[in-house]
Amino acid sequence: MSINWFPGHMAKARRQIEESLKKVDVVIEILDARIPLASKNPMLDHVIGDKPRVVILNKKDMASQSETDKWLNHLKRQGVYPAAVNGKEPNILKKIEAPVVEATREIFERMEKKGINPRAIRAMIVGIPNVGKSTIINNIAKRKVAKTGNTPGVTKAQQWIKAGTKMELLDTPGVLWPKFEDPEIGLKLSLTGAIKDNVVNLDEVAIFALKFMQEHHLAELNKFYNINIDSTTEIVDIFDAIGNSRGFKMSGNEIDYERVTEKVIYDTRDAKIGQLTFDLAEEI
Ligand code: G4P
């Protein structure tokens, strides 16, 4: 689901997160494992401040496994506690609980020294739309929690969900806006379905996807579309090759570029061509 963000929405979303932050010990930031940079909210570091943070790379089933491993190492080096998950998998709580316990260990040790009775770790989930926040909350809660959190400005009474024996989770995620400024980030957000198709130029999205795969995943691209391009093939010739291979033709045997564009975007978005990561860890 996507939201059109306006300055009023953004201010309200930020205020709501700041209010919720007061109630929790730790923030669980959900990123899309395919785009760990592009799916970050530009303000979050500032909003969270010193609060312990866990970063979850979700949708790992759609991302390149080797890239996800590199991202996990990079995040660890940065001093955050990461994990990679498939939000739809049954064993997700254990995978999230481990870094949450690590991230809050110091706070709870300090509380214990002061003689304060141990209690559950309080956590909240935050992230931009479509990264899988509701999927993860519902999975942990083992029920469908209302999705009002995705509409900035619509508030509901927040409740605590018991997440195993060690953790309590706010049932409403903090929803923040994606980065808009960099056009390439917009293309990556569109390619993964985080922003609506009608706010970006779909031709540019398909060209970006094809060039990326030509450079980094040529064998998968050739195999999936049953084509035979190489690293020097011009982009228009890649469109032609896919159109010909799939029989996307208009009257007069012209290639139907619109159909090729849509097909490439949906095949990439649904990870049909392969498990692809578009933000490469070595590029940072
Ligand atoms: P949000 O609250 O952050 O906005 O995201 P939400 O949970 O609604 O998830 C967005 C889409 O991503 C949903 O698909 C959801 O099923 C899918 N999803 C979430 N986590 C994962 C994951 O780890 N792996 C995969 N493959 N998909 C994931 P949808 O098509 O919008 O809805 P539906 O097909 O579930 O009905």
Short mmCIF file of C-alpha atoms and ligand atoms in Angstrom, two decimals:
data_model
loop_
_atom_site.label_atom_id
_atom_site.label_comp_id
_atom_site.label_asym_id
_atom_site.label_seq_id
_atom_site.Cartn_x
_atom_site.Cartn_y
_atom_site.Cartn_z
CA MET A 1 0.00 0.00 0.00
CA SER A 2 1.26 3.46 -0.79
CA ILE A 3 0.48 6.84 0.64
CA ASN A 4 0.74 10.27 -0.92
CA TRP A 5 2.75 12.17 1.65
CA PHE A 6 2.13 15.84 2.29
CA PRO A 7 4.03 18.03 4.78
CA GLY A 8 1.09 17.83 7.22
CA HIS A 9 1.12 14.02 7.08
CA MET A 10 4.84 13.95 7.63
CA ALA A 11 4.73 16.22 10.66
CA LYS A 12 1.86 14.19 12.14
CA ALA A 13 3.56 10.85 11.47
CA ARG A 14 6.72 12.12 13.11
CA ARG A 15 4.80 13.40 16.15
CA GLN A 16 3.00 10.07 16.52
CA ILE A 17 6.29 8.19 16.46
CA GLU A 18 7.83 10.56 18.98
CA GLU A 19 4.86 9.94 21.32
CA SER A 20 5.14 6.15 20.94
CA LEU A 21 8.90 6.29 21.45
CA LYS A 22 8.36 7.43 25.01
CA LYS A 23 6.66 4.11 25.77
CA VAL A 24 9.29 1.76 24.36
CA ASP A 25 12.79 0.51 25.16
CA VAL A 26 13.75 -0.33 21.61
CA VAL A 27 12.78 0.53 18.03
CA ILE A 28 12.54 -2.20 15.42
CA GLU A 29 13.19 -0.60 12.04
CA ILE A 30 11.91 -2.67 9.13
CA LEU A 31 13.71 -2.33 5.81
CA ASP A 32 13.11 -4.10 2.52
CA ALA A 33 16.11 -6.45 2.12
CA ARG A 34 16.11 -5.70 -1.63
CA ILE A 35 16.69 -1.99 -1.00
CA PRO A 36 18.18 -1.47 2.48
CA LEU A 37 19.20 2.09 1.60
CA ALA A 38 16.24 3.25 -0.47
CA SER A 39 13.71 1.91 2.07
CA LYS A 40 15.15 3.97 4.91
CA ASN A 41 13.25 7.00 6.13
CA PRO A 42 15.51 10.04 5.94
CA MET A 43 14.47 11.36 9.38
CA LEU A 44 14.46 8.19 11.43
CA ASP A 45 18.00 8.37 12.81
CA HIS A 46 17.26 11.85 14.05
CA VAL A 47 13.86 10.92 15.51
CA ILE A 48 15.14 7.81 17.33
CA GLY A 49 18.21 9.52 18.76
CA ASP A 50 20.05 7.30 21.26
CA LYS A 51 17.22 4.78 21.70
CA PRO A 52 18.42 1.20 21.09
CA ARG A 53 17.58 0.03 17.61
CA VAL A 54 17.18 -3.27 15.81
CA VAL A 55 17.17 -3.33 12.01
CA ILE A 56 15.18 -6.08 10.32
CA LEU A 57 15.86 -6.79 6.66
CA ASN A 58 12.48 -8.18 5.65
CA LYS A 59 11.51 -10.00 2.44
CA LYS A 60 14.80 -11.85 2.50
CA ASP A 61 13.13 -14.51 0.36
CA MET A 62 13.06 -11.94 -2.49
CA ALA A 63 16.58 -10.53 -2.02
CA SER A 64 19.99 -11.86 -2.98
CA GLN A 65 21.20 -14.01 -0.10
CA SER A 66 24.86 -13.03 -0.50
CA GLU A 67 23.94 -9.33 -0.54
CA THR A 68 21.76 -9.75 2.54
CA ASP A 69 24.72 -11.36 4.34
CA LYS A 70 26.91 -8.41 3.36
CA TRP A 71 24.28 -5.97 4.62
CA LEU A 72 24.00 -7.81 7.94
CA ASN A 73 27.77 -7.55 8.39
CA HIS A 74 27.75 -3.89 7.45
CA LEU A 75 24.94 -3.15 9.94
CA LYS A 76 26.76 -5.03 12.71
CA ARG A 77 29.88 -2.97 12.03
CA GLN A 78 27.73 0.14 12.42
CA GLY A 79 26.75 -1.02 15.90
CA VAL A 80 23.11 -1.83 15.18
CA TYR A 81 21.57 -5.21 15.89
CA PRO A 82 20.30 -6.72 12.64
CA ALA A 83 18.40 -9.77 11.47
CA ALA A 84 17.09 -10.88 8.09
CA VAL A 85 13.64 -12.45 7.93
CA ASN A 86 10.82 -13.52 5.70
CA GLY A 87 7.91 -11.81 7.45
CA LYS A 88 5.56 -14.60 6.41
CA GLU A 89 7.61 -17.39 7.99
CA PRO A 90 6.33 -19.04 11.17
CA ASN A 91 9.52 -18.81 13.28
CA ILE A 92 9.91 -15.06 12.98
CA LEU A 93 9.55 -14.15 16.67
CA LYS A 94 12.74 -15.97 17.70
CA LYS A 95 14.69 -14.24 14.92
CA ILE A 96 13.53 -10.79 16.02
CA GLU A 97 13.72 -11.48 19.74
CA ALA A 98 17.45 -12.31 19.72
CA PRO A 99 18.68 -8.88 18.46
CA VAL A 100 16.04 -7.11 20.59
CA VAL A 101 17.43 -8.77 23.74
CA GLU A 102 20.97 -7.85 22.67
CA ALA A 103 20.07 -4.23 21.93
CA THR A 104 18.41 -3.72 25.32
CA ARG A 105 20.77 -5.78 27.46
CA GLU A 106 22.51 -2.77 29.00
CA ILE A 107 19.26 -1.01 29.93
CA PHE A 108 17.92 -4.08 31.68
CA GLU A 109 21.19 -4.80 33.45
CA ARG A 110 21.15 -1.23 34.77
CA MET A 111 17.54 -1.67 35.93
CA GLU A 112 18.45 -4.89 37.68
CA LYS A 113 21.36 -3.21 39.49
CA LYS A 114 18.97 -0.56 40.74
CA GLY A 115 16.73 -3.31 42.09
CA ILE A 116 13.91 -2.65 39.61
CA ASN A 117 11.82 -5.76 38.97
CA PRO A 118 12.39 -7.29 35.55
CA ARG A 119 9.63 -6.68 33.01
CA ALA A 120 9.08 -7.43 29.33
CA ILE A 121 11.09 -5.44 26.80
CA ARG A 122 8.81 -2.88 25.14
CA ALA A 123 9.28 -2.47 21.42
CA MET A 124 7.70 -0.72 18.46
CA ILE A 125 7.98 -1.37 14.76
CA VAL A 126 8.65 1.49 12.33
CA GLY A 127 9.28 1.79 8.61
CA ILE A 128 8.11 3.19 5.30
CA PRO A 129 4.98 1.72 3.64
CA ASN A 130 5.09 -1.75 2.12
CA VAL A 131 8.22 -3.04 3.86
CA GLY A 132 6.10 -5.62 5.71
CA LYS A 133 5.40 -4.00 9.09
CA SER A 134 1.80 -5.30 9.34
CA THR A 135 2.79 -8.73 8.10
CA ILE A 136 5.38 -9.00 10.87
CA ILE A 137 3.07 -7.63 13.60
CA ASN A 138 0.24 -9.98 12.53
CA ASN A 139 2.67 -12.87 12.39
CA ILE A 140 3.91 -12.19 15.93
CA ALA A 141 0.39 -11.49 17.25
CA LYS A 142 -0.93 -14.60 15.46
CA ARG A 143 -3.98 -12.55 14.43
CA LYS A 144 -4.79 -9.72 12.07
CA VAL A 145 -4.10 -6.40 13.75
CA ALA A 146 -5.98 -3.42 12.28
CA LYS A 147 -3.97 -1.66 9.59
CA THR A 148 -4.83 1.93 10.55
CA GLY A 149 -1.14 2.60 11.16
CA ASN A 150 -0.68 3.00 7.43
CA THR A 151 -2.85 6.09 7.26
CA PRO A 152 -1.01 9.05 8.67
CA GLY A 153 -3.27 11.07 10.87
CA VAL A 154 -5.66 8.23 11.70
CA THR A 155 -4.96 7.21 15.25
CA LYS A 156 -6.33 4.40 17.31
CA ALA A 157 -5.74 3.38 20.89
CA GLN A 158 -2.46 1.52 20.88
CA GLN A 159 -2.32 -1.85 22.56
CA TRP A 160 0.49 -4.10 23.65
CA ILE A 161 0.86 -7.46 21.98
CA LYS A 162 2.56 -10.17 23.99
CA ALA A 163 5.46 -11.33 21.84
CA GLY A 164 6.81 -14.49 23.45
CA THR A 165 7.95 -14.30 27.06
CA LYS A 166 10.51 -11.52 26.75
CA MET A 167 8.89 -8.85 24.64
CA GLU A 168 5.79 -6.68 24.27
CA LEU A 169 5.10 -4.98 20.97
CA LEU A 170 2.95 -1.95 20.20
CA ASP A 171 0.25 -3.15 17.79
CA THR A 172 0.41 0.02 15.65
CA PRO A 173 3.55 0.47 13.59
CA GLY A 174 5.15 3.85 13.09
CA VAL A 175 4.73 4.69 9.41
CA LEU A 176 7.24 7.08 7.93
CA TRP A 177 7.72 8.48 4.46
CA PRO A 178 10.33 7.26 1.99
CA LYS A 179 13.11 9.39 0.52
CA PHE A 180 11.84 11.33 -2.45
CA GLU A 181 14.73 13.53 -3.52
CA ASP A 182 16.96 11.10 -5.39
CA PRO A 183 15.37 9.90 -8.67
CA GLU A 184 17.18 6.55 -8.50
CA ILE A 185 15.69 5.90 -5.06
CA GLY A 186 12.26 6.60 -6.57
CA LEU A 187 12.92 3.98 -9.25
CA LYS A 188 13.95 1.40 -6.64
CA LEU A 189 10.92 2.15 -4.48
CA SER A 190 8.67 1.75 -7.49
CA LEU A 191 10.38 -1.44 -8.60
CA THR A 192 9.73 -3.03 -5.21
CA GLY A 193 6.15 -1.70 -5.00
CA ALA A 194 6.73 0.80 -2.19
CA ILE A 195 5.35 3.72 -4.20
CA LYS A 196 2.40 3.82 -6.56
CA ASP A 197 2.93 3.09 -10.23
CA ASN A 198 1.18 6.32 -11.20
CA VAL A 199 3.72 8.59 -9.50
CA VAL A 200 6.74 7.43 -11.50
CA ASN A 201 7.59 7.03 -15.16
CA LEU A 202 7.25 3.28 -15.71
CA ASP A 203 9.54 3.30 -18.75
CA GLU A 204 12.33 4.61 -16.57
CA VAL A 205 11.62 1.95 -13.93
CA ALA A 206 11.82 -0.87 -16.51
CA ILE A 207 14.98 0.60 -18.07
CA PHE A 208 16.58 0.84 -14.64
CA ALA A 209 15.65 -2.79 -13.85
CA LEU A 210 16.92 -4.11 -17.17
CA LYS A 211 20.21 -2.20 -17.02
CA PHE A 212 20.76 -3.36 -13.45
CA MET A 213 20.14 -6.99 -14.42
CA GLN A 214 22.27 -6.63 -17.55
CA GLU A 215 25.15 -5.51 -15.36
CA HIS A 216 24.68 -7.79 -12.34
CA HIS A 217 22.37 -10.69 -13.27
CA LEU A 218 22.82 -11.29 -16.98
CA ALA A 219 22.48 -15.07 -16.85
CA GLU A 220 19.19 -14.91 -14.90
CA LEU A 221 17.81 -12.28 -17.28
CA ASN A 222 18.69 -14.32 -20.37
CA LYS A 223 17.33 -17.50 -18.86
CA PHE A 224 14.06 -16.08 -17.59
CA TYR A 225 13.10 -14.40 -20.87
CA ASN A 226 14.79 -16.98 -23.06
CA ILE A 227 16.86 -14.30 -24.76
CA ASN A 228 20.54 -13.95 -25.57
CA ILE A 229 21.84 -10.48 -24.79
CA ASP A 230 25.29 -9.53 -23.54
CA SER A 231 26.78 -6.74 -21.48
CA THR A 232 26.99 -4.43 -24.51
CA THR A 233 23.45 -4.87 -25.87
CA GLU A 234 21.61 -1.53 -26.26
CA ILE A 235 18.57 -1.11 -24.03
CA VAL A 236 16.13 -0.86 -26.96
CA ASP A 237 17.47 -4.18 -28.26
CA ILE A 238 16.81 -5.77 -24.85
CA PHE A 239 13.19 -4.55 -25.02
CA ASP A 240 12.95 -5.96 -28.55
CA ALA A 241 14.43 -9.29 -27.50
CA ILE A 242 11.92 -9.67 -24.64
CA GLY A 243 9.02 -8.52 -26.84
CA ASN A 244 9.97 -11.03 -29.52
CA SER A 245 10.54 -13.85 -27.07
CA ARG A 246 7.19 -13.27 -25.33
CA GLY A 247 5.29 -12.46 -28.51
CA PHE A 248 4.32 -8.99 -27.30
CA LYS A 249 3.44 -7.57 -30.70
CA MET A 250 0.98 -5.02 -32.02
CA SER A 251 -0.54 -4.86 -35.49
CA GLY A 252 2.18 -4.61 -38.13
CA ASN A 253 4.44 -6.86 -36.05
CA GLU A 254 5.59 -3.84 -33.98
CA ILE A 255 6.90 -4.62 -30.48
CA ASP A 256 4.36 -3.67 -27.80
CA TYR A 257 6.79 -1.76 -25.56
CA GLU A 258 4.12 -0.99 -22.99
CA ARG A 259 3.51 -4.68 -22.37
CA VAL A 260 7.24 -5.38 -22.16
CA THR A 261 7.61 -2.53 -19.65
CA GLU A 262 4.80 -3.83 -17.42
CA LYS A 263 6.00 -7.41 -17.64
CA VAL A 264 9.58 -6.51 -16.70
CA ILE A 265 8.41 -4.44 -13.73
CA TYR A 266 6.05 -7.10 -12.37
CA ASP A 267 8.46 -9.99 -12.98
CA THR A 268 11.19 -8.08 -11.14
CA ARG A 269 8.89 -6.90 -8.34
CA ASP A 270 7.60 -10.42 -7.73
CA ALA A 271 11.17 -11.82 -7.74
CA LYS A 272 10.29 -14.13 -10.64
CA ILE A 273 13.54 -13.40 -12.47
CA GLY A 274 15.55 -14.11 -9.35
CA GLN A 275 16.29 -12.91 -5.83
CA LEU A 276 17.70 -9.47 -6.57
CA THR A 277 19.07 -6.75 -4.30
CA PHE A 278 19.20 -3.29 -5.86
CA ASP A 279 21.18 -1.51 -3.12
CA LEU A 280 24.58 -3.15 -3.16
CA ALA A 281 26.41 -3.23 0.15
CA GLU A 282 29.80 -2.54 -1.46
CA GLU A 283 28.54 0.71 -2.96
CA ILE A 284 28.32 2.46 0.40
P1 G4P B 1 3.40 -2.50 5.52
O1 G4P B 1 2.56 -2.83 6.69
O2 G4P B 1 4.82 -2.16 5.88
O3 G4P B 1 2.82 -1.45 4.62
O4 G4P B 1 3.55 -3.81 4.60
P2 G4P B 1 2.62 -5.11 4.57
O5 G4P B 1 2.79 -5.91 5.80
O6 G4P B 1 1.25 -4.73 4.16
O7 G4P B 1 3.32 -5.91 3.37
C1 G4P B 1 3.36 -5.41 2.04
C2 G4P B 1 3.37 -6.57 1.08
O8 G4P B 1 4.58 -7.30 1.25
C3 G4P B 1 2.24 -7.57 1.30
O9 G4P B 1 1.91 -8.11 0.01
C4 G4P B 1 2.89 -8.66 2.11
O10 G4P B 1 2.27 -9.92 1.99
C5 G4P B 1 4.27 -8.68 1.49
N1 G4P B 1 5.31 -9.19 2.41
C6 G4P B 1 5.58 -8.77 3.66
N2 G4P B 1 6.65 -9.42 4.16
C7 G4P B 1 7.08 -10.26 3.18
C8 G4P B 1 8.18 -11.19 3.08
O11 G4P B 1 9.03 -11.33 3.97
N3 G4P B 1 8.28 -11.87 1.90
C9 G4P B 1 7.41 -11.69 0.87
N4 G4P B 1 7.61 -12.41 -0.25
N5 G4P B 1 6.37 -10.83 0.94
C10 G4P B 1 6.22 -10.12 2.07
P3 G4P B 1 0.63 -7.66 -0.76
O12 G4P B 1 0.76 -8.22 -2.13
O13 G4P B 1 0.47 -6.18 -0.62
O14 G4P B 1 -0.52 -8.29 0.01
P4 G4P B 1 -0.90 -9.85 0.19
O15 G4P B 1 -0.38 -10.56 -1.03
O16 G4P B 1 -0.21 -10.32 1.43
O17 G4P B 1 -2.36 -9.82 0.32
#
